[in-house]
mmCIF file of C-alpha atoms in Angstrom:
data_model
loop_
_atom_site.group_PDB
_atom_site.id
_atom_site.type_symbol
_atom_site.label_atom_id
_atom_site.label_comp_id
_atom_site.label_asym_id
_atom_site.label_seq_id
_atom_site.Cartn_x
_atom_site.Cartn_y
_atom_site.Cartn_z
ATOM 1 C CA THR O 716 19.507 10.114 13.836
ATOM 2 C CA PHE O 717 18.065 10.462 17.369
ATOM 3 C CA ASP O 718 17.570 8.025 20.292
ATOM 4 C CA ALA O 719 14.484 9.857 21.656
ATOM 5 C CA GLU O 720 12.247 12.673 20.865
ATOM 6 C CA ALA O 721 9.439 14.385 22.508
ATOM 7 C CA ASP O 722 6.633 16.710 21.554
ATOM 8 C CA LEU O 723 5.030 18.641 24.381
ATOM 9 C CA ALA O 724 1.719 20.486 23.901
ATOM 10 C CA ALA O 725 2.564 21.400 20.289
ATOM 11 C CA LEU O 726 0.952 18.608 18.076
ATOM 12 C CA PHE O 727 -2.450 20.262 18.242
ATOM 13 C CA PHE O 728 -1.233 23.452 16.828
ATOM 14 C CA VAL O 729 0.480 22.084 13.585
ATOM 15 C CA ALA O 730 -1.228 22.162 10.239
ATOM 16 C CA ASP O 731 -0.476 18.540 9.195
ATOM 17 C CA PRO O 732 -0.052 16.274 12.259
ATOM 18 C CA PRO O 733 0.464 13.150 10.188
ATOM 19 C CA ALA O 734 3.378 14.665 8.475
ATOM 20 C CA VAL O 735 4.994 15.820 11.691
ATOM 21 C CA LEU O 736 4.719 12.147 13.176
ATOM 22 C CA ARG O 737 6.211 10.728 9.989
ATOM 23 C CA GLU O 738 9.147 13.098 10.219
ATOM 24 C CA ALA O 739 9.618 12.264 13.958
ATOM 25 C CA ALA O 740 9.815 8.566 12.962
ATOM 26 C CA ARG O 741 11.944 9.212 10.149
ATOM 27 C CA VAL O 742 14.794 10.841 12.112
ATOM 28 C CA LEU O 743 14.638 8.402 14.895
ATOM 29 C CA ARG O 744 17.144 5.442 14.867
ATOM 30 C CA PRO O 745 15.601 2.004 14.672
ATOM 31 C CA GLY O 746 14.348 1.360 18.290
ATOM 32 C CA GLY O 747 14.337 5.029 18.979
ATOM 33 C CA ARG O 748 11.480 6.288 21.442
ATOM 34 C CA PHE O 749 9.046 8.981 20.803
ATOM 35 C CA VAL O 750 6.717 10.499 23.211
ATOM 36 C CA VAL O 751 3.870 13.280 22.599
ATOM 37 C CA VAL O 752 1.973 14.924 25.347
ATOM 38 C CA THR O 753 -1.142 16.729 24.245
ATOM 39 C CA MET O 754 -4.806 17.247 25.272
ATOM 40 C CA PRO O 755 -7.388 14.614 24.405
ATOM 41 C CA LYS O 756 -10.566 15.037 22.567
ATOM 42 C CA PRO O 757 -13.218 15.910 25.133
ATOM 43 C CA GLU O 758 -15.730 12.920 25.611
ATOM 44 C CA ARG O 759 -18.414 15.295 26.637
ATOM 45 C CA GLU O 760 -18.952 19.088 26.950
ATOM 46 C CA ASP O 761 -18.773 20.457 30.465
ATOM 47 C CA ALA O 762 -17.841 23.882 32.082
ATOM 48 C CA GLY O 763 -14.331 23.410 31.301
ATOM 49 C CA THR O 764 -14.679 22.605 27.752
ATOM 50 C CA ARG O 765 -17.013 25.544 27.322
ATOM 51 C CA VAL O 766 -14.532 27.887 28.843
ATOM 52 C CA MET O 767 -11.745 26.551 26.749
ATOM 53 C CA GLY O 768 -14.105 26.337 23.579
ATOM 54 C CA TRP O 769 -12.072 28.910 21.663
ATOM 55 C CA VAL O 770 -8.906 26.722 22.038
ATOM 56 C CA LEU O 771 -10.786 23.553 21.578
ATOM 57 C CA HIS O 772 -12.427 24.909 18.394
ATOM 58 C CA LYS O 773 -8.948 25.516 16.833
ATOM 59 C CA ALA O 774 -6.976 22.668 18.253
ATOM 60 C CA ARG O 775 -6.513 19.354 16.640
ATOM 61 C CA LEU O 776 -7.524 16.843 19.383
ATOM 62 C CA TYR O 777 -7.744 13.193 19.241
ATOM 63 C CA SER O 778 -9.242 10.249 21.266
ATOM 64 C CA ASP O 779 -6.857 7.765 22.608
ATOM 65 C CA GLU O 780 -7.616 5.311 19.832
ATOM 66 C CA GLU O 781 -7.365 8.143 16.901
ATOM 67 C CA LEU O 782 -3.796 9.182 18.320
ATOM 68 C CA ALA O 783 -2.771 5.611 18.512
ATOM 69 C CA GLN O 784 -3.662 4.935 14.873
ATOM 70 C CA LEU O 785 -1.746 8.259 13.793
ATOM 71 C CA LEU O 786 1.369 6.951 15.565
ATOM 72 C CA ARG O 787 1.056 3.705 14.010
ATOM 73 C CA ASP O 788 0.321 5.071 10.540
ATOM 74 C CA ALA O 789 3.427 7.212 10.986
ATOM 75 C CA GLY O 790 5.638 4.105 11.373
ATOM 76 C CA PHE O 791 5.840 3.581 15.093
ATOM 77 C CA ASP O 792 5.563 0.139 17.021
ATOM 78 C CA ALA O 793 4.883 -0.688 20.651
ATOM 79 C CA VAL O 794 2.189 2.091 20.572
ATOM 80 C CA GLU O 795 0.628 3.151 23.818
ATOM 81 C CA VAL O 796 -1.746 6.056 24.354
ATOM 82 C CA TYR O 797 -3.719 7.044 27.508
ATOM 83 C CA SER O 798 -5.205 10.073 29.088
ATOM 84 C CA PRO O 799 -4.604 10.323 32.818
ATOM 85 C CA SER O 800 -6.961 13.373 33.109
ATOM 86 C CA ASP O 801 -9.410 15.565 30.982
ATOM 87 C CA ASP O 802 -6.572 17.784 29.961
ATOM 88 C CA SER O 803 -3.697 15.503 29.490
ATOM 89 C CA GLN O 804 -2.910 12.655 26.923
ATOM 90 C CA VAL O 805 0.279 10.808 26.489
ATOM 91 C CA GLY O 806 1.228 8.844 23.441
ATOM 92 C CA TYR O 807 4.332 6.757 23.116
ATOM 93 C CA GLY O 808 5.940 4.677 20.165
ATOM 94 C CA VAL O 809 9.136 3.152 19.143
ATOM 95 C CA ARG O 810 10.450 3.359 15.590
ATOM 96 C CA GLY O 811 10.529 -0.254 14.012
#
């Protein structure tokens, strides 16, 4: 088991994100920490999202609330998710 894990800019590419998060929780020791850094679902379309449209069309992006629920459903406690910018989202959880 692991004390900590990180997922950096990969979650939006995997075919089954809930399964990946469940596996991350499974291999953590109780009290182990997990962080995911990804891109948030855009709240509105602007020039940046139009330019990145091809990426955003294929990527699995989540609102902060949706990512928090995915982490809780995977078995994480003390879940926190926030988006410090339009292109950065951080999610955190502790294995219960």
